[in-house]
Tab-separated table of C-alpha atoms in Angstrom:
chain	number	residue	atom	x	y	z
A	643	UNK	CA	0.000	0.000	0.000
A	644	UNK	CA	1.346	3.210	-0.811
A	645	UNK	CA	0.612	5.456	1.960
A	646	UNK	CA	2.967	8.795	3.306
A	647	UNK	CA	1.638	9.759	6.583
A	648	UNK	CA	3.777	12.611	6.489
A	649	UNK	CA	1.317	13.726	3.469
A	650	UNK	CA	-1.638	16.612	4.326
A	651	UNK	CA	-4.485	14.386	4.859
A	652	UNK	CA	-7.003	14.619	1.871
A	653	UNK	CA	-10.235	13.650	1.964
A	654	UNK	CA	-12.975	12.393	-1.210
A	655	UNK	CA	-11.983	11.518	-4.243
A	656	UNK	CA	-8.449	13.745	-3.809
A	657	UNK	CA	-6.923	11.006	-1.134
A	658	UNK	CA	-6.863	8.536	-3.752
A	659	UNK	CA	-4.629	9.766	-5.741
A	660	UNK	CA	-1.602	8.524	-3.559
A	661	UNK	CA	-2.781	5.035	-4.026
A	662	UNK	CA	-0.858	4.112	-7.359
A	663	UNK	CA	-1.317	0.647	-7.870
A	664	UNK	CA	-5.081	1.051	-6.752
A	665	UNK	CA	-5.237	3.474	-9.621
A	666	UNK	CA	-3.697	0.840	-12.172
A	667	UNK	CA	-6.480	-1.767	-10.910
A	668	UNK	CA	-8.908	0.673	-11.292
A	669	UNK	CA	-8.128	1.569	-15.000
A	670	UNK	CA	-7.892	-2.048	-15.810
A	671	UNK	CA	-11.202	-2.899	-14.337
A	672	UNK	CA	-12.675	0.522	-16.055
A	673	UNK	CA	-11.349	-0.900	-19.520
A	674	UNK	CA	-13.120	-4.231	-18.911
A	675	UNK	CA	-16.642	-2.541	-17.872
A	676	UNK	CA	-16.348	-0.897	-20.926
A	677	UNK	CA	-15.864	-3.829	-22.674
A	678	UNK	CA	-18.474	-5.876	-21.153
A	679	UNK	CA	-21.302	-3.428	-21.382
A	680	UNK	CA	-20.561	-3.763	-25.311
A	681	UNK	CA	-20.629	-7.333	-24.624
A	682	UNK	CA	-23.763	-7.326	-22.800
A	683	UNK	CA	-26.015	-5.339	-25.759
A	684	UNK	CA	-24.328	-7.756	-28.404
A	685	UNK	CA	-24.457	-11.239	-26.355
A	686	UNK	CA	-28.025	-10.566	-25.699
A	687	UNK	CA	-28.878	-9.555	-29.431
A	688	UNK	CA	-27.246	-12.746	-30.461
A	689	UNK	CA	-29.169	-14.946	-28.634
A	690	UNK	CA	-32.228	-12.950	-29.535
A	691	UNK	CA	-31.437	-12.901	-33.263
A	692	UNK	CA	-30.145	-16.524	-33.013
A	693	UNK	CA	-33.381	-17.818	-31.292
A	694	UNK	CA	-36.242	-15.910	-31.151
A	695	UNK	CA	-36.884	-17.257	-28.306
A	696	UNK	CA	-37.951	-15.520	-24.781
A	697	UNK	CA	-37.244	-19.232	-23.275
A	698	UNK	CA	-33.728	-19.577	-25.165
A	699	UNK	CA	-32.958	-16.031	-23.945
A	700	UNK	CA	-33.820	-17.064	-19.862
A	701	UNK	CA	-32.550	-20.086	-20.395
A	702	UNK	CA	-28.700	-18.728	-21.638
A	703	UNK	CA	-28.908	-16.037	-18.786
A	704	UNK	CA	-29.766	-18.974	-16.454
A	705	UNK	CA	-26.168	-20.480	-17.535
A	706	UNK	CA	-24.672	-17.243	-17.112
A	707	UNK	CA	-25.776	-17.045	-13.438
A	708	UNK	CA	-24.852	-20.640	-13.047
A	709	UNK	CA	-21.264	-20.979	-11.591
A	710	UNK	CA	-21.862	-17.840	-8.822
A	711	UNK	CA	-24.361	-20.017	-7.259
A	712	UNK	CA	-22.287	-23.091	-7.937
A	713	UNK	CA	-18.482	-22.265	-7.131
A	714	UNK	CA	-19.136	-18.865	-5.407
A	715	UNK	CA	-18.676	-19.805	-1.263
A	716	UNK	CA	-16.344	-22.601	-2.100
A	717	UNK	CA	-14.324	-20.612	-4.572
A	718	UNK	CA	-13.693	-17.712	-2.045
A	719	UNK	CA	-12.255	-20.594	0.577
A	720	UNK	CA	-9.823	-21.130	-2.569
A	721	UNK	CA	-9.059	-17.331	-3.405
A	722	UNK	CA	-8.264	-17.127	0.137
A	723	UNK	CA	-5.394	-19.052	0.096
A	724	UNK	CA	-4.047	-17.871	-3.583
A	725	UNK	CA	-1.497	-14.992	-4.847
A	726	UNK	CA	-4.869	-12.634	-5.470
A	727	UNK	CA	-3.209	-10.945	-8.330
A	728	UNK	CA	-2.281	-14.129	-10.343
A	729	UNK	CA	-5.952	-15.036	-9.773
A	730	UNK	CA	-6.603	-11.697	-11.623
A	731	UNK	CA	-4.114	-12.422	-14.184
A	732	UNK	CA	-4.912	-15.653	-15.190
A	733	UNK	CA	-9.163	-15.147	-15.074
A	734	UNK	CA	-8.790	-12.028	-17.066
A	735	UNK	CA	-6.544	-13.830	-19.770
A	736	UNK	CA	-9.012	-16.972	-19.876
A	737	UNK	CA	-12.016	-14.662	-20.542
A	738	UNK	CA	-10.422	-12.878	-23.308
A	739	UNK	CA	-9.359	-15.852	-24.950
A	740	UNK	CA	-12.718	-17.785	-24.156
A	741	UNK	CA	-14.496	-14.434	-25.952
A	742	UNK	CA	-12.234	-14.261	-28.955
A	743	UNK	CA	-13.613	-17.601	-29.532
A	744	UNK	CA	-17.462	-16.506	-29.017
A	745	UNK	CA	-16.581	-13.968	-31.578
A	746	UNK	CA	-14.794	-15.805	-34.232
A	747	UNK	CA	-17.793	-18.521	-34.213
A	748	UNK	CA	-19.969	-15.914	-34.797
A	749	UNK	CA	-17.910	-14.085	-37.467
A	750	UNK	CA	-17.917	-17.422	-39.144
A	751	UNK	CA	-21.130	-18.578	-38.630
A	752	UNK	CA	-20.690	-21.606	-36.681
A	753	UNK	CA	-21.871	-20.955	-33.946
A	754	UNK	CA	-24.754	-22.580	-31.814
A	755	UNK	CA	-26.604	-22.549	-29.017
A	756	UNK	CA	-24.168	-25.441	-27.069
A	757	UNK	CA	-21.499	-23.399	-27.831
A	758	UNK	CA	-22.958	-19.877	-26.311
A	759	UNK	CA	-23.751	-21.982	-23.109
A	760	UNK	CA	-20.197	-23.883	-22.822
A	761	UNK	CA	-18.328	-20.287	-22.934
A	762	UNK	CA	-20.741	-17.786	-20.855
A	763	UNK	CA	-20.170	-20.800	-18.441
A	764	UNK	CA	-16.413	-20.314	-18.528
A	765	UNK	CA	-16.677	-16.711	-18.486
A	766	UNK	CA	-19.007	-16.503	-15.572
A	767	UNK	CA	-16.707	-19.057	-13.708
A	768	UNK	CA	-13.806	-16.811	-14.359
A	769	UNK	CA	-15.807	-13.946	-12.478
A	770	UNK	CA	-16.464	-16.125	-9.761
A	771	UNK	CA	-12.530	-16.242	-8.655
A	772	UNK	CA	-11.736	-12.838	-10.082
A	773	UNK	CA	-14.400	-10.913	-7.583
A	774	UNK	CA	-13.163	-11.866	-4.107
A	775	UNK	CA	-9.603	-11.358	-5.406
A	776	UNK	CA	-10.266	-7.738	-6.577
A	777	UNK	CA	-12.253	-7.400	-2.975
A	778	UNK	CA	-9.108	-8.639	-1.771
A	779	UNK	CA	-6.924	-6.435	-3.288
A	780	UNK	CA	-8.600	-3.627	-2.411
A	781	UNK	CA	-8.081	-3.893	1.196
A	782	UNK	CA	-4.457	-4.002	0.331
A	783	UNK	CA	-4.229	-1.112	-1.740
A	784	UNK	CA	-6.169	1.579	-0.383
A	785	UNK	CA	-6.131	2.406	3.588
A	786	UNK	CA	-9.864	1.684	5.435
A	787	UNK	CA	-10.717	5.529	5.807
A	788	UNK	CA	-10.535	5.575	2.242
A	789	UNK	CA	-12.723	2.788	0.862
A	790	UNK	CA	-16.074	4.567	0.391
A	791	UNK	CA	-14.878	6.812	-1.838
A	792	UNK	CA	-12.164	4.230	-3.299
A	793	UNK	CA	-16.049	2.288	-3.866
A	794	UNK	CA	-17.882	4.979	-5.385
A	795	UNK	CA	-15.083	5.945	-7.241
A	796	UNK	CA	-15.283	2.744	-8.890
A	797	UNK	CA	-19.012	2.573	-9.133
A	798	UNK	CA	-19.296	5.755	-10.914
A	799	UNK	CA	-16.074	4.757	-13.331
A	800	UNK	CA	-17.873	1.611	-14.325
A	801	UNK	CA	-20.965	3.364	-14.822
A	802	UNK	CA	-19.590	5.655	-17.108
A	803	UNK	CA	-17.714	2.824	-19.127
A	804	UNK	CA	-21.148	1.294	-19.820
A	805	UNK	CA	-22.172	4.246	-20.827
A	806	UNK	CA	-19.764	4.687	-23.411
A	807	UNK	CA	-19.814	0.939	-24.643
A	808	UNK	CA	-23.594	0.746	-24.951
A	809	UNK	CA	-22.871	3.826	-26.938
A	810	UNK	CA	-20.076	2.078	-28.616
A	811	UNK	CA	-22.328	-0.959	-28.976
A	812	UNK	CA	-25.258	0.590	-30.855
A	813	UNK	CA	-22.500	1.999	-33.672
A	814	UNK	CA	-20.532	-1.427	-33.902
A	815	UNK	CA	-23.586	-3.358	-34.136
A	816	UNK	CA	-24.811	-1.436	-36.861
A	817	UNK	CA	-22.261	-0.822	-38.906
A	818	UNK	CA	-19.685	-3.181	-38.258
A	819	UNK	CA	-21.399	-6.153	-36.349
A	820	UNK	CA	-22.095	-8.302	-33.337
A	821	UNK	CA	-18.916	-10.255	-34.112
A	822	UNK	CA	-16.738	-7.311	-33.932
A	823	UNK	CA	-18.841	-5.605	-30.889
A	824	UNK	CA	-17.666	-8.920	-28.980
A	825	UNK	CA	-14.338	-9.213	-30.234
A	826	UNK	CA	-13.887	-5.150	-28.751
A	827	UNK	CA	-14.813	-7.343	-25.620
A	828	UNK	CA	-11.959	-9.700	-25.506
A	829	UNK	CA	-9.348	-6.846	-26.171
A	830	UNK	CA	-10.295	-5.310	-22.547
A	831	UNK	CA	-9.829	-8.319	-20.892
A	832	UNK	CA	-6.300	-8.151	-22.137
A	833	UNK	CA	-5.599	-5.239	-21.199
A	834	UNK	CA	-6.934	-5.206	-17.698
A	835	UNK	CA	-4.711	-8.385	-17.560
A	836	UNK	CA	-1.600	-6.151	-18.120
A	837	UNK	CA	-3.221	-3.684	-15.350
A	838	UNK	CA	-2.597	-6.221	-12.628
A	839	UNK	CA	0.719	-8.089	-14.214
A	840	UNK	CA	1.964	-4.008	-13.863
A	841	UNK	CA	0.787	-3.548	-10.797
A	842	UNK	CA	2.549	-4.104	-7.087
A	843	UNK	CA	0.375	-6.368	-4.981
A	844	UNK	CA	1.358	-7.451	-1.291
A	845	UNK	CA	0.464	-11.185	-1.300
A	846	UNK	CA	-2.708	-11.899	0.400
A	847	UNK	CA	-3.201	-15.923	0.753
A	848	UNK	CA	-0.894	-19.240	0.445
A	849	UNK	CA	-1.628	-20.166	3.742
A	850	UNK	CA	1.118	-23.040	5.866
A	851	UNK	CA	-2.340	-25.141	6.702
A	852	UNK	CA	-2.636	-28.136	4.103
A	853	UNK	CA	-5.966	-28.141	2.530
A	854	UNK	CA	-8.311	-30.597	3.093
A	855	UNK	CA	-12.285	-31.401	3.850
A	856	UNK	CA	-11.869	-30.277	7.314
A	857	UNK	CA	-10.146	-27.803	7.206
A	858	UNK	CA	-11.919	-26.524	4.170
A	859	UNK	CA	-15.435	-26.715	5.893
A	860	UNK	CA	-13.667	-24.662	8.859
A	861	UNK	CA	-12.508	-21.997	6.545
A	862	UNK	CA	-15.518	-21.707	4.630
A	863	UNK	CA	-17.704	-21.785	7.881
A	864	UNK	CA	-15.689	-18.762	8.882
A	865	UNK	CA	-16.901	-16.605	5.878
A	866	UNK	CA	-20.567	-17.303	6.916
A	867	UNK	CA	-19.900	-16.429	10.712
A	868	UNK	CA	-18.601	-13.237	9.939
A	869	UNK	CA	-21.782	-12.376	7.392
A	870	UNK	CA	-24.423	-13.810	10.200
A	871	UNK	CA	-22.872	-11.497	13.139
A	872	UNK	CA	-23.632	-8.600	11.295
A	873	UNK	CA	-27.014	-7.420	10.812
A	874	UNK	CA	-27.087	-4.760	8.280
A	875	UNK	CA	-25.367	-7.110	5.880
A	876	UNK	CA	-27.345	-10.468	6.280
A	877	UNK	CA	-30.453	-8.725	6.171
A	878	UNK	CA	-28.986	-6.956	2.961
A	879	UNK	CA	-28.266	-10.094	1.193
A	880	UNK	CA	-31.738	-11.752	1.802
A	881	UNK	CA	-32.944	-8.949	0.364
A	882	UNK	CA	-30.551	-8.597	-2.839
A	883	UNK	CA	-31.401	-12.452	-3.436
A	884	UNK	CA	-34.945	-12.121	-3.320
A	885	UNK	CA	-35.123	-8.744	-5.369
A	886	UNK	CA	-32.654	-10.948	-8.038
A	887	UNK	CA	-34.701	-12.822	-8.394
A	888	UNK	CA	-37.830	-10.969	-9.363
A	889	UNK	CA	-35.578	-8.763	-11.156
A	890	UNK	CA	-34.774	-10.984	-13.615
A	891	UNK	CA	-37.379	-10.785	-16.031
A	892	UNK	CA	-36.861	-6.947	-16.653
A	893	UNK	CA	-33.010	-8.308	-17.579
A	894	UNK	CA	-34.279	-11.016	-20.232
A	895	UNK	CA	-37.044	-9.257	-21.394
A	896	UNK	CA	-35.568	-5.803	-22.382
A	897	UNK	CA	-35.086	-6.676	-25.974
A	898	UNK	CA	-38.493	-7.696	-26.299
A	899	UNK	CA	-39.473	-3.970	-25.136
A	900	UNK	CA	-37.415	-2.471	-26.722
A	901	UNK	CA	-38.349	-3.927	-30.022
A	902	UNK	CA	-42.063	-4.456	-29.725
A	903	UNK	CA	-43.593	-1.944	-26.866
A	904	UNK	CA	-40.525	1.028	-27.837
A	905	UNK	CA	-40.567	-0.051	-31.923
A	906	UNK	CA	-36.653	1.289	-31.108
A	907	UNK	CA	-34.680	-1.725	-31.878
A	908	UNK	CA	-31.359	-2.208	-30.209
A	909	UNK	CA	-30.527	1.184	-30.477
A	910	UNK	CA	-33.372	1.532	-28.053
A	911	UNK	CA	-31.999	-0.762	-25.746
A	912	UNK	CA	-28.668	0.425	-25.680
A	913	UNK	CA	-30.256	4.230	-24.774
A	914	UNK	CA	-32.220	2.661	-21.754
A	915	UNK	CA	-29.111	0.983	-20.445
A	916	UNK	CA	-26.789	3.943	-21.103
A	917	UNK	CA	-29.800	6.412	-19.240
A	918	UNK	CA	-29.938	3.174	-16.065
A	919	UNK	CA	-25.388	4.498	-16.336
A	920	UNK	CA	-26.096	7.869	-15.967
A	921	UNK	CA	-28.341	7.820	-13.116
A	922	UNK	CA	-25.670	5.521	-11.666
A	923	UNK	CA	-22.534	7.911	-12.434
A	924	UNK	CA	-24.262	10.779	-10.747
A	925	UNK	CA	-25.478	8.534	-7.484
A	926	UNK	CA	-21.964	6.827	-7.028
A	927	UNK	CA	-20.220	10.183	-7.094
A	928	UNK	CA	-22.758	11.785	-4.312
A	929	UNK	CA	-22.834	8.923	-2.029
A	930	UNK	CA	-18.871	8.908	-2.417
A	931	UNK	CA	-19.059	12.657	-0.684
A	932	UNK	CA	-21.916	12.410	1.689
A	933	UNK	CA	-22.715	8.435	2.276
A	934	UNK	CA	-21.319	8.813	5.843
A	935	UNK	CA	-24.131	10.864	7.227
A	936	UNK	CA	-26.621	8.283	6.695
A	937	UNK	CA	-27.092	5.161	8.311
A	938	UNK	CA	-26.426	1.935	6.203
A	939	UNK	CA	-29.638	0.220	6.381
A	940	UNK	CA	-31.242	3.760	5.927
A	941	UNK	CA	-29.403	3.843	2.785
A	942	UNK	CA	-30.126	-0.238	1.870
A	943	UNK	CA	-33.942	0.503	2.613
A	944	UNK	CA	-33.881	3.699	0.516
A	945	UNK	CA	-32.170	2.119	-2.895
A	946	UNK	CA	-34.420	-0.912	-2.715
A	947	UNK	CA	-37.492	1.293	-2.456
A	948	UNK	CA	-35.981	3.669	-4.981
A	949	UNK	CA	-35.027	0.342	-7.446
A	950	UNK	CA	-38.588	-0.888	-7.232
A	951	UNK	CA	-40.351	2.324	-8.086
A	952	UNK	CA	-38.490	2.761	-10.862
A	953	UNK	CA	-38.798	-0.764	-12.390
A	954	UNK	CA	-42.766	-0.292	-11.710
A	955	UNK	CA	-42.504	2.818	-13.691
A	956	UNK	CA	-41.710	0.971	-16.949
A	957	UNK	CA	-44.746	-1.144	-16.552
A	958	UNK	CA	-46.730	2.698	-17.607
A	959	UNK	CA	-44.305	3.690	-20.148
A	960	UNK	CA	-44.521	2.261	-24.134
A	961	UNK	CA	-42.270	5.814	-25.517
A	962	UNK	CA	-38.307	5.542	-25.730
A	963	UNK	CA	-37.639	9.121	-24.277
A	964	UNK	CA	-40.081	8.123	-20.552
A	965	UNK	CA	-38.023	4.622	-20.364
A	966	UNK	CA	-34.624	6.372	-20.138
A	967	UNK	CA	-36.472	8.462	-17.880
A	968	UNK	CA	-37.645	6.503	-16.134
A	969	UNK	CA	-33.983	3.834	-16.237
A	970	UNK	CA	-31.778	7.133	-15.238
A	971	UNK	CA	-34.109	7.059	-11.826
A	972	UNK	CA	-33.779	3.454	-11.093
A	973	UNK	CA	-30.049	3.145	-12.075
A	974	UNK	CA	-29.604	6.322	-9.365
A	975	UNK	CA	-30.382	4.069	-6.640
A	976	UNK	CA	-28.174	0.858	-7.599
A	977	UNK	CA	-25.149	2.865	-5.775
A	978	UNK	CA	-27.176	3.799	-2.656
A	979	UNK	CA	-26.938	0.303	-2.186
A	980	UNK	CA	-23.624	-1.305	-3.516
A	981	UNK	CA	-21.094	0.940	-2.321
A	982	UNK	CA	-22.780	1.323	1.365
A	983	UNK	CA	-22.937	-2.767	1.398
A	984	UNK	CA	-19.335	-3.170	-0.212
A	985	UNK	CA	-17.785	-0.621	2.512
A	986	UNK	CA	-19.865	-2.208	5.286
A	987	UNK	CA	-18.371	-5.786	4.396
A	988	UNK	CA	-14.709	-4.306	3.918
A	989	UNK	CA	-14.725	-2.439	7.385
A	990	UNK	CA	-15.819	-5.461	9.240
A	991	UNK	CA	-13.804	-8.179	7.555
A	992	UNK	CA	-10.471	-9.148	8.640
A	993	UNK	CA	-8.144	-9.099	5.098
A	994	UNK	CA	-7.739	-12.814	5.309
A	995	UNK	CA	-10.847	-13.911	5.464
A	996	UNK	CA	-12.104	-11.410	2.467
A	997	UNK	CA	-12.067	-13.820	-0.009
A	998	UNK	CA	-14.683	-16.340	1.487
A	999	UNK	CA	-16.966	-13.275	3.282
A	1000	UNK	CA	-16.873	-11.437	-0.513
A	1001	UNK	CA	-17.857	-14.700	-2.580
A	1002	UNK	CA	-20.450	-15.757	0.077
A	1003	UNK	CA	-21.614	-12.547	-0.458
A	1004	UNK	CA	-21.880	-13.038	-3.931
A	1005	UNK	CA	-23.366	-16.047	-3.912
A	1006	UNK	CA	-26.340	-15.625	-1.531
A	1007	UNK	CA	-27.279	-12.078	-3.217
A	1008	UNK	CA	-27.226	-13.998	-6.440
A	1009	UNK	CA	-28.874	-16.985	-5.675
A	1010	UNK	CA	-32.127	-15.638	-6.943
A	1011	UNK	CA	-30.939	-15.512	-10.753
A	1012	UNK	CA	-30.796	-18.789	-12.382
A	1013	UNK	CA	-34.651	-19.191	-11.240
A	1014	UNK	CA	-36.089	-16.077	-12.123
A	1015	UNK	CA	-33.843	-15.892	-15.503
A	1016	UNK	CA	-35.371	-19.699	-16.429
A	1017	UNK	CA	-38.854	-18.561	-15.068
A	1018	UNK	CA	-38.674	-15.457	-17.033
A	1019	UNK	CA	-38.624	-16.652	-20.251
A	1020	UNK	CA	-42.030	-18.549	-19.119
A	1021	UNK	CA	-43.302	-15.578	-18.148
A	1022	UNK	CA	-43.478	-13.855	-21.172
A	1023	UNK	CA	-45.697	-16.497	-22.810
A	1024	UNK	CA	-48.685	-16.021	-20.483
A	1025	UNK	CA	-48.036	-11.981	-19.066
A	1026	UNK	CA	-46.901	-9.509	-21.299
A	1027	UNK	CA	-44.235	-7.296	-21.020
A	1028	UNK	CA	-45.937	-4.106	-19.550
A	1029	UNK	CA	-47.630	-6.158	-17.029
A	1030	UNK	CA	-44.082	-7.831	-16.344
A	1031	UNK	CA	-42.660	-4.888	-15.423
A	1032	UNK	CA	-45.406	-3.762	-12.658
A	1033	UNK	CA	-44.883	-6.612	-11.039
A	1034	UNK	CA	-41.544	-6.839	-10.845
A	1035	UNK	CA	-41.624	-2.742	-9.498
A	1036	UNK	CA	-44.105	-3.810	-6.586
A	1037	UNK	CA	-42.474	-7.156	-5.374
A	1038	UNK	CA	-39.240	-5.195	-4.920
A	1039	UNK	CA	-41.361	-2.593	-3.261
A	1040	UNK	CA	-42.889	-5.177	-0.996
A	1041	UNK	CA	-39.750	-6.657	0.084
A	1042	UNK	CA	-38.023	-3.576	0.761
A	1043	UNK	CA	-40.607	-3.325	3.529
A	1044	UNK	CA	-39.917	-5.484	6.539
A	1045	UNK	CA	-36.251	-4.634	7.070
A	1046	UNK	CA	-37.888	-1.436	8.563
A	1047	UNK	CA	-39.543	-3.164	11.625
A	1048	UNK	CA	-35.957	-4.920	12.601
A	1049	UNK	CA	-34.321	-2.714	15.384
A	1050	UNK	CA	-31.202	-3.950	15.183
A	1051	UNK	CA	-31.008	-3.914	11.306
A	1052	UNK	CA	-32.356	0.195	11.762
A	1053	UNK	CA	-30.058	1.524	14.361
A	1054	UNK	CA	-26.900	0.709	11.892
């Protein structure tokens, strides 16, 4: 960690700027964001051109989710005990390879639907030991009084990367193609490989202890311990997994509204994502600045509430200029939540144990999404879209509720 104490003490955004290698993770994991919201407009159009198919579309996102809910807990016991940054190395180089392919089939039209579901799997599983390493990391690089901002920092970076790939995404597609869109992709992955071979890391991991069943159930029993004694993050994570999980059909069917209820295509799409970015950008960098003054389940309660309403909102809304609206509003409120949870977890976990409390994490927030992504495409067969949408808005509504009546969950 690079850290003067004889420097003036800075505070926001400004103290970061000391923290080199943090910086050099940062830009790397920038680059990729922008590379995977390209990804994400052109994967899904692929599947959607490929297909036709709501139930082919849920079904691929259910493989997606797959290996989070799979490997997640026992892959942070793992991480844990591994050089972090050769787990970054290594994950980041596998996905870009394991994307060049994607691309290339696609580019040569040989590709089908086993082999869309063999590489989002590897991709996904490459994700799965790459998060608790970068959680990892972070502790590492960046001193604790620093890691809101070093959060929202990163939020609002990644928010304005998707914002410039969906951008990015709409011209490639249409000019160019989904082939190229996802070969754009696999570059960033490179290059936020380099980031962390460039980078100086302090190891974090390779523990004396030999591995085995024992000892692993210890270790990974000491993630959950750590999640259950604190409050404002288990009840957090129920509620993340539930709201997943009715969330899900907004995710697969966005397509379908844009092309049918919008009549806007995949331009449309890309302009309700990159409004959902902005909302986010603005959010991250306020709650970066002034997220101290509020409590954290104050600010969990409020983006859930905030999330729903503006998912209900598109259930109302059949014009392409209301849904950005309407997506820069929801988006706001995604921050509110992520960076108060993510500096909540980082404060009260020990830097060896980050690994297994970060994937756990993970995994129970995201244990919702291969359900609702394979119920999804069900869905749309007997409810249409509009309809969809309300009901996702209320549920989330509805289960942003009870946390309220926990005292102990309120007075943090």
């Amino acid at each position: 960690m690079e850290f003067n104490a004889a420097e003036t003490e800075k505070r926001g955004y400004g103290a970061l700027l000391k923290y080199k290698d943090f910086l050099k993770i940062w830009a790397g994991n920038t680059i990729s964001r922008f590379g995977d919201a390209i990804d994400s407009i052109a994967f899904l159009w692929m599947v959607y051109k490929m297909t036709g198919s709501t139930l082919m579309m849920g079904t691929v996102m259910a493989v997606n989710a797959a290996p989070a809910v799979l490997f997640g807990m026992p892959a942070g016991v793992l991480v844990d005990r591994m050089n972090k940054k050769n787990v970054m190395i290594f994950t980041d180089l596998l996905r870009g390879f394991s994307t060049a392919i994607m691309a290339f089939l696609y580019i040569s039209d040989m590709v089908s639907l086993w082999h869309l579901y063999i590489l989002t799997f590897i991709n996904s599983s490459c994700e799965v030991f790459a998060s608790p390493a970068r959680a990892s990391v972070m502790q590492v690089l960046v001193d604790k009084k620093h890691y809101l901002p070093a959060n929202s920092l990163r939020q609002a970076s990644s928010s304005a990367a998707e914002i410039a790939g969906t951008a990015v995404a709409a011209v490639v597609m249409g000019y160019i193609g989904i082939g190229a869109a996802i070969l754009i992709d696999s570059a960033t992955f490179f290059i936020s490989s380099f980031t962390a071979i460039i980078a100086r890391i302090d190891t974090i991991g390779n523990k004396a202890i030999s591995l085995n069943m024992k000892q692993f159930y210890f270790e990974f029993t000491e993630g959950i311990a750590v999640i259950k004694s604190n409050i404002v993050l288990l009840v957090s994570l129920t509620m993340a997994c539930l709201v997943n999980l009715v969330l899900a059909p907004f995710n697969v069917l966005l397509p379908v509204y844009s092309d049918k209820i919008l009549m806007a295509g995949e331009r449309g799409m890309s302009f309700i994502l990159m409004s959902f970015t902005i909302g986010m950008i603005a959010s991250s960098l306020l709650i970066g600045q002034i997220g101290d003054r509020f409590k954290r389940s104050a600010l969990v309660i409020a983006g859930f509430m905030g999330l729903g309403s503006g998912m209900l909102s598109f259930g109302f809304i059949n014009n392409i200029e209301l849904a950005c609206f309407a997506a820069a509003i929801g988006g706001a409120f995604i921050p509110v939540i992520s960076a108060g949870s993510m500096t909540l977890m980082q404060e009260s976990t020990p830097v060896d144990k980050m690994g297994r409390v970060s994937s756990t994490a993970t995994t129970l927030s995201l244990l919702g999404l291969p359900l609702g992504y394979a119920v999804s495409g069900i869905m749309a067969y007997g409810i249409n879209v509009l309809t969809t949408f309300k009901l996702v808005g209320v549920m989330i509504i509805i289960i942003s509720i009870p946390p309220i009546f926990i005292k102990k969950f309120r007075q943090h």
